[in-house]
Structure formats: structure tokens, C-alpha cells
Amino acid sequence: MSIENIFVLGAGAIGSVYGALLSKKRNVTLIGKKAHVETLRAHGLKLTGEITQTFYLKADTKISEIPPNTLILLTTKAQDSVRAINQIKPILRTDTVILVLQNGLGNEEIIKQLVGEKVEVFRGLTMMASEFLEPGKVRVWKGETLLAKSKTANEAALLFNSCGMQTRILENIREEIWRKLILNCVINPLTAIFCVRNCEIISEDLKWIRHQIVKECIEVAKAEGVNLEINLDELDRKIRDYTNFSSMCQDIIKGKRTEIDFLNSKVVELGQKHRIPTPVNYTLACLIKFLEERNVGFRG
Ligand code: KPL
């Protein structure tokens, strides 16, 4: 495949950043919510933070037609991917490629089941952070992009790197998916519950909880055939470097559903399968579910 067109399906904070940077070299269309799309069309996309630039690129609320040689970056929240993919399923072509760039475990398997063999689906992970400030405005913190080895991964990595995104291909992405999952299982619920920036959870008072989350995840990963060695102090240092509000914290603030089912709840589910207790992950998942329900209740 030679990537000519790119759709970013789920142009919230992180999707908008990827779309903006890739528009330096390719024809990119951001697919997002109406208010964001209208602002992008009228005033462009303003990135602030570690990248300060305004990008003028195409934007729409849905994909009506998929041209040949299209790469679709799936950046919706994990819980929205089935709906998003079902909408475009009838117009997918055999030369369309889907890159699943989301948080969570098991996402690409769901997409593969939906689209079948005819479409190449591969997994990516982003270590970038972003905040959706208002329609048309996103703050960004740079970070690496990791791509699973697949037919289109080489071409995608070359393109991403040429657009200024530090990108690597991994022979075996499974271990990195777990590492990112663990980072999210620690950061996302704690920041969402306390409504604080990621670096703020590096408090001595939360140390036992942070480390217990990791220990439970490591046990479950092992039972799933992934042996991880994680240095807890190093992980704490990594978290201290993130000064943004996590995606889950942003979701809770906005009264939206979160990715908890693909993060801590997924670890609990797999723990049950292997009879491994995961009480701390379970407690956090319950607290997030409570916040989600309360939000939905308030919205009526
Ligand atoms: O993936 C993220 C998220 O917010 O969902 C991190 C890397 C934790 C950045 O906040």
C-alpha cells in the first residue's frame, strides 16, 4: 500500500494531534464532533504546549466515502470503537488499513472480528499526552509512537517519523501493550477520582495503592503469558514527568463514559479467569463506575 489519504476516526485530543502532524505530508481528514469540526473548518486546529502551530486541514463529522490507499487511524475511546467501525464497515475497501491507536487491552481483536480478513488492522501505542482545551484547541506533550509489526507498519513508521513523530516498530507489541496498560491502570483512575494532574498522584500517601495496582497487573499478565519486570521507582519517575490531566480525568470532568472497562476492569476480568485476586484494581474500577453513573444521572 502507498498511503495517500488518512482519516482520523475519533478526532478528540490525541487524534487531532496525530492528524495535524500527519497533514504535513498527506491528505488528512479529521472526523470528530460537530463543534470541533466547525471550528477546525473556520479557524484551523491550534496546537499549544510542546508543539505550537496552527494546522489547516479537512474535518467532517463522518466518513461518507473512502478513497483508495487510505489509512484510518482509530483514535476513538475504546468503548466507542464498535459503533465507529460499524458505521464505516459497508464502505471499507480491500486496500483500506486500520491502525488502532487507543488505550486498553483487546481492542484490535474486536476490530478484526468486525471487519474480517479483508482489511489490514494493526495496533499502535502512543506515549504522547494531550488535553482537549476547547473546540479547535489542543495542548500536546510529545512522546513516542510504537507500532506492531505488520504489512503497512514500515511505511507508516517512515511517514510518522518524517512528520516529526518519534516512531518505532516492535516485533512483539504484546509486552508494550501491557506496559502501557499498567501505566494507564495506575494513572487514569487515580487522577480521575481526585481530579488532579498525572504528576500529582506521585504522593507518598498513594504509593501503596500505585504499587499494588502494578503488582496485581504483573500477576495477571504472567498468567496471560507476558512476563514483565517493572521497576516501581522508575514507573513513579515516569508518571512524575506527565504534567497533563489524563484522558480519564478529562472524561469524568466532561461527564462522559470512560475507558475503565478496557483498563482496570479488564485486568479484574482476566484475574477472575486465572483465579488471581485483583482487589485494588477492582476497587478503583468500582469508584470510576460510580463517578460515571453519577455523571450520567446528573445529565439526566
Ligand atoms: O494514555 C494516557 C491517558 O491519559 O490516557 C497517558 C499516557 C497516561 C497520558 O495521560
PDB file of C-alpha atoms and ligand atoms in Angstrom:
ATOM      1  CA  MET A   1       0.000   0.000   0.000  1.00  0.00           C
ATOM      2  CA  SER A   2       1.074   3.524  -0.564  1.00  0.00           C
ATOM      3  CA  ILE A   3      -0.673   5.719   1.999  1.00  0.00           C
ATOM      4  CA  GLU A   4      -2.282   8.654   0.181  1.00  0.00           C
ATOM      5  CA  ASN A   5      -5.188   9.589   2.412  1.00  0.00           C
ATOM      6  CA  ILE A   6      -5.658   9.496   6.150  1.00  0.00           C
ATOM      7  CA  PHE A   7      -8.866   9.661   8.160  1.00  0.00           C
ATOM      8  CA  VAL A   8      -8.592  10.176  11.883  1.00  0.00           C
ATOM      9  CA  LEU A   9     -11.695   8.456  13.224  1.00  0.00           C
ATOM     10  CA  GLY A  10     -12.252   9.972  16.653  1.00  0.00           C
ATOM     11  CA  ALA A  11     -10.569  13.351  16.444  1.00  0.00           C
ATOM     12  CA  GLY A  12     -10.646  14.277  20.111  1.00  0.00           C
ATOM     13  CA  ALA A  13      -7.433  15.445  21.753  1.00  0.00           C
ATOM     14  CA  ILE A  14      -4.906  12.792  20.726  1.00  0.00           C
ATOM     15  CA  GLY A  15      -6.481  12.072  17.310  1.00  0.00           C
ATOM     16  CA  SER A  16      -6.364  15.762  16.424  1.00  0.00           C
ATOM     17  CA  VAL A  17      -2.654  15.910  17.277  1.00  0.00           C
ATOM     18  CA  TYR A  18      -1.833  12.909  15.049  1.00  0.00           C
ATOM     19  CA  GLY A  19      -3.982  14.281  12.224  1.00  0.00           C
ATOM     20  CA  ALA A  20      -2.367  17.705  12.421  1.00  0.00           C
ATOM     21  CA  LEU A  21       1.173  16.350  12.297  1.00  0.00           C
ATOM     22  CA  LEU A  22       0.414  13.870   9.506  1.00  0.00           C
ATOM     23  CA  SER A  23      -1.197  16.636   7.427  1.00  0.00           C
ATOM     24  CA  LYS A  24       2.353  17.947   6.846  1.00  0.00           C
ATOM     25  CA  LYS A  25       2.798  15.090   4.340  1.00  0.00           C
ATOM     26  CA  ARG A  26      -0.598  13.602   3.493  1.00  0.00           C
ATOM     27  CA  ASN A  27      -4.210  14.439   2.760  1.00  0.00           C
ATOM     28  CA  VAL A  28      -5.766  14.174   6.235  1.00  0.00           C
ATOM     29  CA  THR A  29      -9.410  14.470   7.308  1.00  0.00           C
ATOM     30  CA  LEU A  30     -10.288  14.688  10.986  1.00  0.00           C
ATOM     31  CA  ILE A  31     -13.569  13.003  11.908  1.00  0.00           C
ATOM     32  CA  GLY A  32     -14.928  14.453  15.115  1.00  0.00           C
ATOM     33  CA  LYS A  33     -17.772  16.153  16.960  1.00  0.00           C
ATOM     34  CA  LYS A  34     -19.747  18.969  15.284  1.00  0.00           C
ATOM     35  CA  ALA A  35     -18.418  21.878  17.380  1.00  0.00           C
ATOM     36  CA  HIS A  36     -14.789  20.812  16.876  1.00  0.00           C
ATOM     37  CA  VAL A  37     -15.328  20.241  13.137  1.00  0.00           C
ATOM     38  CA  GLU A  38     -16.981  23.645  12.645  1.00  0.00           C
ATOM     39  CA  THR A  39     -14.132  25.424  14.464  1.00  0.00           C
ATOM     40  CA  LEU A  40     -11.485  23.467  12.536  1.00  0.00           C
ATOM     41  CA  ARG A  41     -13.114  24.462   9.247  1.00  0.00           C
ATOM     42  CA  ALA A  42     -13.360  28.115  10.220  1.00  0.00           C
ATOM     43  CA  HIS A  43     -10.123  28.721  12.137  1.00  0.00           C
ATOM     44  CA  GLY A  44      -7.929  25.617  11.815  1.00  0.00           C
ATOM     45  CA  LEU A  45      -6.532  23.499  14.640  1.00  0.00           C
ATOM     46  CA  LYS A  46      -4.377  25.299  17.190  1.00  0.00           C
ATOM     47  CA  LEU A  47      -1.835  23.100  18.940  1.00  0.00           C
ATOM     48  CA  THR A  48      -0.223  24.506  22.065  1.00  0.00           C
ATOM     49  CA  GLY A  49       2.254  23.121  24.575  1.00  0.00           C
ATOM     50  CA  GLU A  50       5.281  21.261  23.242  1.00  0.00           C
ATOM     51  CA  ILE A  51       4.112  21.966  19.673  1.00  0.00           C
ATOM     52  CA  THR A  52       2.829  25.446  18.903  1.00  0.00           C
ATOM     53  CA  GLN A  53       1.334  25.703  15.451  1.00  0.00           C
ATOM     54  CA  THR A  54      -1.985  26.161  13.674  1.00  0.00           C
ATOM     55  CA  PHE A  55      -2.886  23.482  11.129  1.00  0.00           C
ATOM     56  CA  TYR A  56      -5.454  23.899   8.389  1.00  0.00           C
ATOM     57  CA  LEU A  57      -6.853  20.519   7.486  1.00  0.00           C
ATOM     58  CA  LYS A  58     -10.102  18.927   6.383  1.00  0.00           C
ATOM     59  CA  ALA A  59     -12.672  17.995   9.007  1.00  0.00           C
ATOM     60  CA  ASP A  60     -16.026  16.243   8.987  1.00  0.00           C
ATOM     61  CA  THR A  61     -18.458  14.579  11.363  1.00  0.00           C
ATOM     62  CA  LYS A  62     -18.493  11.304   9.417  1.00  0.00           C
ATOM     63  CA  ILE A  63     -16.741   9.384   6.652  1.00  0.00           C
ATOM     64  CA  SER A  64     -19.026   9.188   3.585  1.00  0.00           C
ATOM     65  CA  GLU A  65     -16.560   7.677   1.144  1.00  0.00           C
ATOM     66  CA  ILE A  66     -13.165   6.000   1.463  1.00  0.00           C
ATOM     67  CA  PRO A  67     -10.761   6.677  -1.411  1.00  0.00           C
ATOM     68  CA  PRO A  68      -8.106   4.122  -2.475  1.00  0.00           C
ATOM     69  CA  ASN A  69      -4.974   3.789  -0.338  1.00  0.00           C
ATOM     70  CA  THR A  70      -6.466   5.128   2.848  1.00  0.00           C
ATOM     71  CA  LEU A  71      -5.088   4.690   6.334  1.00  0.00           C
ATOM     72  CA  ILE A  72      -7.676   5.053   9.093  1.00  0.00           C
ATOM     73  CA  LEU A  73      -6.321   5.997  12.484  1.00  0.00           C
ATOM     74  CA  LEU A  74      -8.811   4.730  15.040  1.00  0.00           C
ATOM     75  CA  THR A  75      -8.497   7.141  17.964  1.00  0.00           C
ATOM     76  CA  THR A  76     -11.989   6.984  19.409  1.00  0.00           C
ATOM     77  CA  LYS A  77     -12.242   5.994  23.046  1.00  0.00           C
ATOM     78  CA  ALA A  78     -12.006   2.189  23.271  1.00  0.00           C
ATOM     79  CA  GLN A  79     -15.675   1.890  24.285  1.00  0.00           C
ATOM     80  CA  ASP A  80     -16.760   3.719  21.105  1.00  0.00           C
ATOM     81  CA  SER A  81     -14.839   1.673  18.543  1.00  0.00           C
ATOM     82  CA  VAL A  82     -17.560  -0.860  17.690  1.00  0.00           C
ATOM     83  CA  ARG A  83     -20.036   1.908  16.828  1.00  0.00           C
ATOM     84  CA  ALA A  84     -17.407   3.860  14.852  1.00  0.00           C
ATOM     85  CA  ILE A  85     -16.245   0.844  12.825  1.00  0.00           C
ATOM     86  CA  ASN A  86     -19.777  -0.421  12.166  1.00  0.00           C
ATOM     87  CA  GLN A  87     -20.613   2.949  10.592  1.00  0.00           C
ATOM     88  CA  ILE A  88     -17.829   2.639   8.014  1.00  0.00           C
ATOM     89  CA  LYS A  89     -17.908  -1.139   7.554  1.00  0.00           C
ATOM     90  CA  PRO A  90     -20.018  -1.055   4.349  1.00  0.00           C
ATOM     91  CA  ILE A  91     -17.613   1.372   2.636  1.00  0.00           C
ATOM     92  CA  LEU A  92     -14.302  -0.222   3.690  1.00  0.00           C
ATOM     93  CA  ARG A  93     -12.125  -1.234   0.729  1.00  0.00           C
ATOM     94  CA  THR A  94      -9.677  -4.117   0.480  1.00  0.00           C
ATOM     95  CA  ASP A  95      -6.826  -1.583   0.355  1.00  0.00           C
ATOM     96  CA  THR A  96      -8.003   0.276   3.475  1.00  0.00           C
ATOM     97  CA  VAL A  97      -5.771  -0.155   6.511  1.00  0.00           C
ATOM     98  CA  ILE A  98      -6.846   0.492  10.111  1.00  0.00           C
ATOM     99  CA  LEU A  99      -4.332   1.483  12.768  1.00  0.00           C
ATOM    100  CA  VAL A 100      -5.798   1.054  16.253  1.00  0.00           C
ATOM    101  CA  LEU A 101      -4.206   3.775  18.362  1.00  0.00           C
ATOM    102  CA  GLN A 102      -6.118   3.501  21.633  1.00  0.00           C
ATOM    103  CA  ASN A 103      -5.611   2.740  25.299  1.00  0.00           C
ATOM    104  CA  GLY A 104      -6.527  -0.692  26.555  1.00  0.00           C
ATOM    105  CA  LEU A 105      -6.295  -4.406  26.047  1.00  0.00           C
ATOM    106  CA  GLY A 106      -8.059  -6.469  23.383  1.00  0.00           C
ATOM    107  CA  ASN A 107      -9.048  -3.528  21.155  1.00  0.00           C
ATOM    108  CA  GLU A 108      -7.629  -4.726  17.841  1.00  0.00           C
ATOM    109  CA  GLU A 109      -9.133  -8.201  18.290  1.00  0.00           C
ATOM    110  CA  ILE A 110     -12.583  -6.560  18.474  1.00  0.00           C
ATOM    111  CA  ILE A 111     -11.930  -4.564  15.280  1.00  0.00           C
ATOM    112  CA  LYS A 112     -10.521  -7.590  13.457  1.00  0.00           C
ATOM    113  CA  GLN A 113     -13.654  -9.568  14.295  1.00  0.00           C
ATOM    114  CA  LEU A 114     -15.819  -6.758  12.931  1.00  0.00           C
ATOM    115  CA  VAL A 115     -14.022  -6.171   9.623  1.00  0.00           C
ATOM    116  CA  GLY A 116     -12.836  -9.732   8.917  1.00  0.00           C
ATOM    117  CA  GLU A 117      -9.856 -10.690   6.810  1.00  0.00           C
ATOM    118  CA  LYS A 118     -10.415  -8.191   4.007  1.00  0.00           C
ATOM    119  CA  VAL A 119      -8.943  -5.225   5.847  1.00  0.00           C
ATOM    120  CA  GLU A 120      -5.498  -4.978   7.447  1.00  0.00           C
ATOM    121  CA  VAL A 121      -5.792  -3.995  11.101  1.00  0.00           C
ATOM    122  CA  PHE A 122      -2.730  -3.301  13.218  1.00  0.00           C
ATOM    123  CA  ARG A 123      -2.046  -1.971  16.671  1.00  0.00           C
ATOM    124  CA  GLY A 124      -0.169   1.103  17.792  1.00  0.00           C
ATOM    125  CA  LEU A 125       0.512   2.721  21.145  1.00  0.00           C
ATOM    126  CA  THR A 126       1.046   6.361  21.884  1.00  0.00           C
ATOM    127  CA  MET A 127       3.080   7.791  24.723  1.00  0.00           C
ATOM    128  CA  MET A 128       2.042  11.336  23.750  1.00  0.00           C
ATOM    129  CA  ALA A 129      -0.290  13.169  26.081  1.00  0.00           C
ATOM    130  CA  SER A 130      -2.887  15.735  25.107  1.00  0.00           C
ATOM    131  CA  GLU A 131      -5.680  17.868  26.519  1.00  0.00           C
ATOM    132  CA  PHE A 132      -8.745  18.990  24.620  1.00  0.00           C
ATOM    133  CA  LEU A 133      -8.881  22.645  25.705  1.00  0.00           C
ATOM    134  CA  GLU A 134     -11.881  23.728  23.620  1.00  0.00           C
ATOM    135  CA  PRO A 135     -13.133  23.054  20.072  1.00  0.00           C
ATOM    136  CA  GLY A 136     -10.225  23.780  17.720  1.00  0.00           C
ATOM    137  CA  LYS A 137      -7.618  23.902  20.509  1.00  0.00           C
ATOM    138  CA  VAL A 138      -5.493  21.033  21.886  1.00  0.00           C
ATOM    139  CA  ARG A 139      -2.459  21.049  24.202  1.00  0.00           C
ATOM    140  CA  VAL A 140       0.202  18.464  23.451  1.00  0.00           C
ATOM    141  CA  TRP A 141       3.102  16.742  25.231  1.00  0.00           C
ATOM    142  CA  LYS A 142       5.438  14.850  22.901  1.00  0.00           C
ATOM    143  CA  GLY A 143       6.075  11.116  23.263  1.00  0.00           C
ATOM    144  CA  GLU A 144       6.947   8.045  21.282  1.00  0.00           C
ATOM    145  CA  THR A 145       4.621   6.090  18.986  1.00  0.00           C
ATOM    146  CA  LEU A 146       5.033   2.301  18.873  1.00  0.00           C
ATOM    147  CA  LEU A 147       3.674   0.226  16.005  1.00  0.00           C
ATOM    148  CA  ALA A 148       3.133  -3.515  15.829  1.00  0.00           C
ATOM    149  CA  LYS A 149       4.976  -5.283  13.027  1.00  0.00           C
ATOM    150  CA  SER A 150       2.563  -5.665  10.088  1.00  0.00           C
ATOM    151  CA  LYS A 151       2.328  -5.188   6.319  1.00  0.00           C
ATOM    152  CA  THR A 152       1.888  -1.409   6.457  1.00  0.00           C
ATOM    153  CA  ALA A 153       3.873  -0.706   9.646  1.00  0.00           C
ATOM    154  CA  ASN A 154       7.136   0.162   7.842  1.00  0.00           C
ATOM    155  CA  GLU A 155       5.517   2.674   5.560  1.00  0.00           C
ATOM    156  CA  ALA A 156       3.510   4.156   8.421  1.00  0.00           C
ATOM    157  CA  ALA A 157       6.607   4.444  10.641  1.00  0.00           C
ATOM    158  CA  LEU A 158       8.558   6.207   7.859  1.00  0.00           C
ATOM    159  CA  LEU A 159       5.678   8.609   7.343  1.00  0.00           C
ATOM    160  CA  PHE A 160       5.187   9.283  11.059  1.00  0.00           C
ATOM    161  CA  ASN A 161       8.912   9.901  11.575  1.00  0.00           C
ATOM    162  CA  SER A 162       9.039  12.230   8.561  1.00  0.00           C
ATOM    163  CA  CYS A 163       6.221  14.239  10.174  1.00  0.00           C
ATOM    164  CA  GLY A 164       8.265  14.673  13.354  1.00  0.00           C
ATOM    165  CA  MET A 165       6.728  11.866  15.387  1.00  0.00           C
ATOM    166  CA  GLN A 166       9.264   9.604  17.023  1.00  0.00           C
ATOM    167  CA  THR A 167       8.069   6.154  15.925  1.00  0.00           C
ATOM    168  CA  ARG A 168       9.356   2.580  16.348  1.00  0.00           C
ATOM    169  CA  ILE A 169       8.171  -0.799  15.106  1.00  0.00           C
ATOM    170  CA  LEU A 170       8.041  -3.647  17.603  1.00  0.00           C
ATOM    171  CA  GLU A 171       8.384  -7.329  16.685  1.00  0.00           C
ATOM    172  CA  ASN A 172       6.220  -8.238  19.644  1.00  0.00           C
ATOM    173  CA  ILE A 173       3.973  -5.410  20.807  1.00  0.00           C
ATOM    174  CA  ARG A 174       2.162  -7.516  23.430  1.00  0.00           C
ATOM    175  CA  GLU A 175       4.601  -6.693  26.199  1.00  0.00           C
ATOM    176  CA  GLU A 176       4.379  -2.946  25.426  1.00  0.00           C
ATOM    177  CA  ILE A 177       0.568  -3.124  25.357  1.00  0.00           C
ATOM    178  CA  TRP A 178       0.741  -4.473  28.912  1.00  0.00           C
ATOM    179  CA  ARG A 179       3.276  -1.831  29.977  1.00  0.00           C
ATOM    180  CA  LYS A 180       1.047   0.953  28.638  1.00  0.00           C
ATOM    181  CA  LEU A 181      -1.990  -0.747  30.193  1.00  0.00           C
ATOM    182  CA  ILE A 182      -0.283  -0.744  33.595  1.00  0.00           C
ATOM    183  CA  LEU A 183       0.654   2.928  33.240  1.00  0.00           C
ATOM    184  CA  ASN A 184      -2.989   3.700  32.433  1.00  0.00           C
ATOM    185  CA  CYS A 185      -4.304   1.478  35.253  1.00  0.00           C
ATOM    186  CA  VAL A 186      -2.246   3.488  37.739  1.00  0.00           C
ATOM    187  CA  ILE A 187      -2.655   6.995  36.333  1.00  0.00           C
ATOM    188  CA  ASN A 188      -6.125   7.125  34.851  1.00  0.00           C
ATOM    189  CA  PRO A 189      -8.469   6.116  37.707  1.00  0.00           C
ATOM    190  CA  LEU A 190      -6.495   7.854  40.462  1.00  0.00           C
ATOM    191  CA  THR A 191      -6.308  11.138  38.533  1.00  0.00           C
ATOM    192  CA  ALA A 192      -9.994  10.869  37.616  1.00  0.00           C
ATOM    193  CA  ILE A 193     -11.111  10.163  41.196  1.00  0.00           C
ATOM    194  CA  PHE A 194      -9.110  13.050  42.667  1.00  0.00           C
ATOM    195  CA  CYS A 195      -9.383  15.312  39.606  1.00  0.00           C
ATOM    196  CA  VAL A 196      -5.637  16.015  39.583  1.00  0.00           C
ATOM    197  CA  ARG A 197      -2.826  16.090  37.035  1.00  0.00           C
ATOM    198  CA  ASN A 198      -0.901  12.825  36.472  1.00  0.00           C
ATOM    199  CA  CYS A 199       2.227  14.005  38.316  1.00  0.00           C
ATOM    200  CA  GLU A 200       0.157  14.803  41.433  1.00  0.00           C
ATOM    201  CA  ILE A 201      -0.592  11.143  42.172  1.00  0.00           C
ATOM    202  CA  ILE A 202       3.107  10.679  42.982  1.00  0.00           C
ATOM    203  CA  SER A 203       2.321  11.312  46.597  1.00  0.00           C
ATOM    204  CA  GLU A 204       3.698   9.145  49.407  1.00  0.00           C
ATOM    205  CA  ASP A 205       0.106   8.628  50.583  1.00  0.00           C
ATOM    206  CA  LEU A 206      -0.843   6.915  47.325  1.00  0.00           C
ATOM    207  CA  LYS A 207       2.369   4.894  46.966  1.00  0.00           C
ATOM    208  CA  TRP A 208       0.938   1.644  48.364  1.00  0.00           C
ATOM    209  CA  ILE A 209      -2.112   1.869  46.078  1.00  0.00           C
ATOM    210  CA  ARG A 210       0.014   2.662  42.975  1.00  0.00           C
ATOM    211  CA  HIS A 211       2.361  -0.212  43.610  1.00  0.00           C
ATOM    212  CA  GLN A 212      -0.416  -2.649  44.481  1.00  0.00           C
ATOM    213  CA  ILE A 213      -2.142  -1.887  41.159  1.00  0.00           C
ATOM    214  CA  VAL A 214       1.099  -2.707  39.349  1.00  0.00           C
ATOM    215  CA  LYS A 215       1.721  -5.914  41.324  1.00  0.00           C
ATOM    216  CA  GLU A 216      -1.771  -7.225  40.545  1.00  0.00           C
ATOM    217  CA  CYS A 217      -1.349  -6.384  36.848  1.00  0.00           C
ATOM    218  CA  ILE A 218       2.031  -8.146  36.706  1.00  0.00           C
ATOM    219  CA  GLU A 219       0.487 -11.336  38.157  1.00  0.00           C
ATOM    220  CA  VAL A 220      -2.370 -11.269  35.648  1.00  0.00           C
ATOM    221  CA  ALA A 221      -0.003 -10.542  32.746  1.00  0.00           C
ATOM    222  CA  LYS A 222       2.110 -13.522  33.793  1.00  0.00           C
ATOM    223  CA  ALA A 223      -0.926 -15.782  33.751  1.00  0.00           C
ATOM    224  CA  GLU A 224      -1.630 -14.447  30.239  1.00  0.00           C
ATOM    225  CA  GLY A 225       1.884 -15.434  29.167  1.00  0.00           C
ATOM    226  CA  VAL A 226       3.530 -11.995  29.415  1.00  0.00           C
ATOM    227  CA  ASN A 227       6.407 -11.802  31.880  1.00  0.00           C
ATOM    228  CA  LEU A 228       7.072  -8.233  32.915  1.00  0.00           C
ATOM    229  CA  GLU A 229       9.799  -6.776  35.031  1.00  0.00           C
ATOM    230  CA  ILE A 230       8.723  -3.378  36.245  1.00  0.00           C
ATOM    231  CA  ASN A 231      10.852  -1.124  38.389  1.00  0.00           C
ATOM    232  CA  LEU A 232       8.317   0.655  40.590  1.00  0.00           C
ATOM    233  CA  ASP A 233      10.538   3.680  41.279  1.00  0.00           C
ATOM    234  CA  GLU A 234      11.187   4.105  37.555  1.00  0.00           C
ATOM    235  CA  LEU A 235       7.458   3.953  36.882  1.00  0.00           C
ATOM    236  CA  ASP A 236       6.863   6.635  39.537  1.00  0.00           C
ATOM    237  CA  ARG A 237       9.504   8.829  37.876  1.00  0.00           C
ATOM    238  CA  LYS A 238       7.805   8.356  34.503  1.00  0.00           C
ATOM    239  CA  ILE A 239       4.440   9.367  35.946  1.00  0.00           C
ATOM    240  CA  ARG A 240       6.004  12.452  37.582  1.00  0.00           C
ATOM    241  CA  ASP A 241       7.011  13.637  34.080  1.00  0.00           C
ATOM    242  CA  TYR A 242       3.390  13.742  32.885  1.00  0.00           C
ATOM    243  CA  THR A 243       2.007  17.127  33.871  1.00  0.00           C
ATOM    244  CA  ASN A 244      -1.268  16.753  31.936  1.00  0.00           C
ATOM    245  CA  PHE A 245      -4.745  15.696  33.022  1.00  0.00           C
ATOM    246  CA  SER A 246      -5.231  12.062  31.955  1.00  0.00           C
ATOM    247  CA  SER A 247      -7.836  11.168  29.352  1.00  0.00           C
ATOM    248  CA  MET A 248      -9.985   9.518  32.034  1.00  0.00           C
ATOM    249  CA  CYS A 249      -9.850  12.593  34.224  1.00  0.00           C
ATOM    250  CA  GLN A 250     -10.908  14.721  31.220  1.00  0.00           C
ATOM    251  CA  ASP A 251     -13.769  12.287  30.519  1.00  0.00           C
ATOM    252  CA  ILE A 252     -15.053  12.411  34.093  1.00  0.00           C
ATOM    253  CA  ILE A 253     -14.843  16.226  34.140  1.00  0.00           C
ATOM    254  CA  LYS A 254     -16.901  16.313  30.922  1.00  0.00           C
ATOM    255  CA  GLY A 255     -19.461  13.834  32.272  1.00  0.00           C
ATOM    256  CA  LYS A 256     -18.515  11.178  29.732  1.00  0.00           C
ATOM    257  CA  ARG A 257     -18.122   7.405  29.994  1.00  0.00           C
ATOM    258  CA  THR A 258     -14.515   6.292  30.485  1.00  0.00           C
ATOM    259  CA  GLU A 259     -12.240   3.534  29.207  1.00  0.00           C
ATOM    260  CA  ILE A 260     -12.326   1.727  32.561  1.00  0.00           C
ATOM    261  CA  ASP A 261     -13.716  -1.499  31.008  1.00  0.00           C
ATOM    262  CA  PHE A 262     -10.609  -1.741  28.808  1.00  0.00           C
ATOM    263  CA  LEU A 263      -8.204  -0.876  31.645  1.00  0.00           C
ATOM    264  CA  ASN A 264      -8.594  -1.881  35.335  1.00  0.00           C
ATOM    265  CA  SER A 265     -11.855  -3.796  34.739  1.00  0.00           C
ATOM    266  CA  LYS A 266     -10.108  -5.808  32.018  1.00  0.00           C
ATOM    267  CA  VAL A 267      -7.377  -6.752  34.498  1.00  0.00           C
ATOM    268  CA  VAL A 268     -10.064  -7.788  37.010  1.00  0.00           C
ATOM    269  CA  GLU A 269     -11.832  -9.877  34.332  1.00  0.00           C
ATOM    270  CA  LEU A 270      -8.604 -11.660  33.359  1.00  0.00           C
ATOM    271  CA  GLY A 271      -7.718 -12.068  37.039  1.00  0.00           C
ATOM    272  CA  GLN A 272     -11.026 -13.868  37.595  1.00  0.00           C
ATOM    273  CA  LYS A 273     -10.309 -16.114  34.614  1.00  0.00           C
ATOM    274  CA  HIS A 274      -6.991 -17.159  36.200  1.00  0.00           C
ATOM    275  CA  ARG A 275      -8.246 -17.045  39.825  1.00  0.00           C
ATOM    276  CA  ILE A 276      -5.853 -14.217  40.666  1.00  0.00           C
ATOM    277  CA  PRO A 277      -7.224 -11.684  43.189  1.00  0.00           C
ATOM    278  CA  THR A 278      -7.167  -8.059  41.991  1.00  0.00           C
ATOM    279  CA  PRO A 279      -8.851  -6.179  44.879  1.00  0.00           C
ATOM    280  CA  VAL A 280      -7.171  -2.807  44.313  1.00  0.00           C
ATOM    281  CA  ASN A 281      -7.912  -2.704  40.583  1.00  0.00           C
ATOM    282  CA  TYR A 282     -11.464  -3.811  41.370  1.00  0.00           C
ATOM    283  CA  THR A 283     -11.920  -1.063  43.966  1.00  0.00           C
ATOM    284  CA  LEU A 284     -10.724   1.604  41.536  1.00  0.00           C
ATOM    285  CA  ALA A 285     -12.974   0.260  38.779  1.00  0.00           C
ATOM    286  CA  CYS A 286     -15.965   0.443  41.176  1.00  0.00           C
ATOM    287  CA  LEU A 287     -15.145   4.045  42.105  1.00  0.00           C
ATOM    288  CA  ILE A 288     -14.903   5.062  38.436  1.00  0.00           C
ATOM    289  CA  LYS A 289     -18.177   3.274  37.639  1.00  0.00           C
ATOM    290  CA  PHE A 290     -19.781   5.241  40.463  1.00  0.00           C
ATOM    291  CA  LEU A 291     -18.486   8.536  39.025  1.00  0.00           C
ATOM    292  CA  GLU A 292     -19.691   7.591  35.533  1.00  0.00           C
ATOM    293  CA  GLU A 293     -23.178   6.714  36.785  1.00  0.00           C
ATOM    294  CA  ARG A 294     -23.411   9.863  38.885  1.00  0.00           C
ATOM    295  CA  ASN A 295     -22.401  11.941  35.852  1.00  0.00           C
ATOM    296  CA  VAL A 296     -24.920  10.247  33.599  1.00  0.00           C
ATOM    297  CA  GLY A 297     -27.563  10.680  36.321  1.00  0.00           C
ATOM    298  CA  PHE A 298     -26.795  14.411  36.588  1.00  0.00           C
ATOM    299  CA  ARG A 299     -27.099  14.766  32.802  1.00  0.00           C
ATOM    300  CA  GLY A 300     -30.492  13.102  33.091  1.00  0.00           C
TER     301      GLY A 300
HETATM  302  O1  KPL B   1      -2.557   7.468  27.935  1.00  0.00           O
HETATM  303  C1  KPL B   1      -2.637   8.383  28.719  1.00  0.00           C
HETATM  304  C2  KPL B   1      -4.015   8.868  29.017  1.00  0.00           C
HETATM  305  O2  KPL B   1      -4.189   9.941  29.556  1.00  0.00           O
HETATM  306  O3  KPL B   1      -4.940   8.145  28.655  1.00  0.00           O
HETATM  307  C3  KPL B   1      -1.406   8.866  29.450  1.00  0.00           C
HETATM  308  C4  KPL B   1      -0.164   8.343  28.783  1.00  0.00           C
HETATM  309  C5  KPL B   1      -1.481   8.341  30.848  1.00  0.00           C
HETATM  310  C6  KPL B   1      -1.257  10.344  29.453  1.00  0.00           C
HETATM  311  O4  KPL B   1      -2.119  10.992  30.280  1.00  0.00           O
END
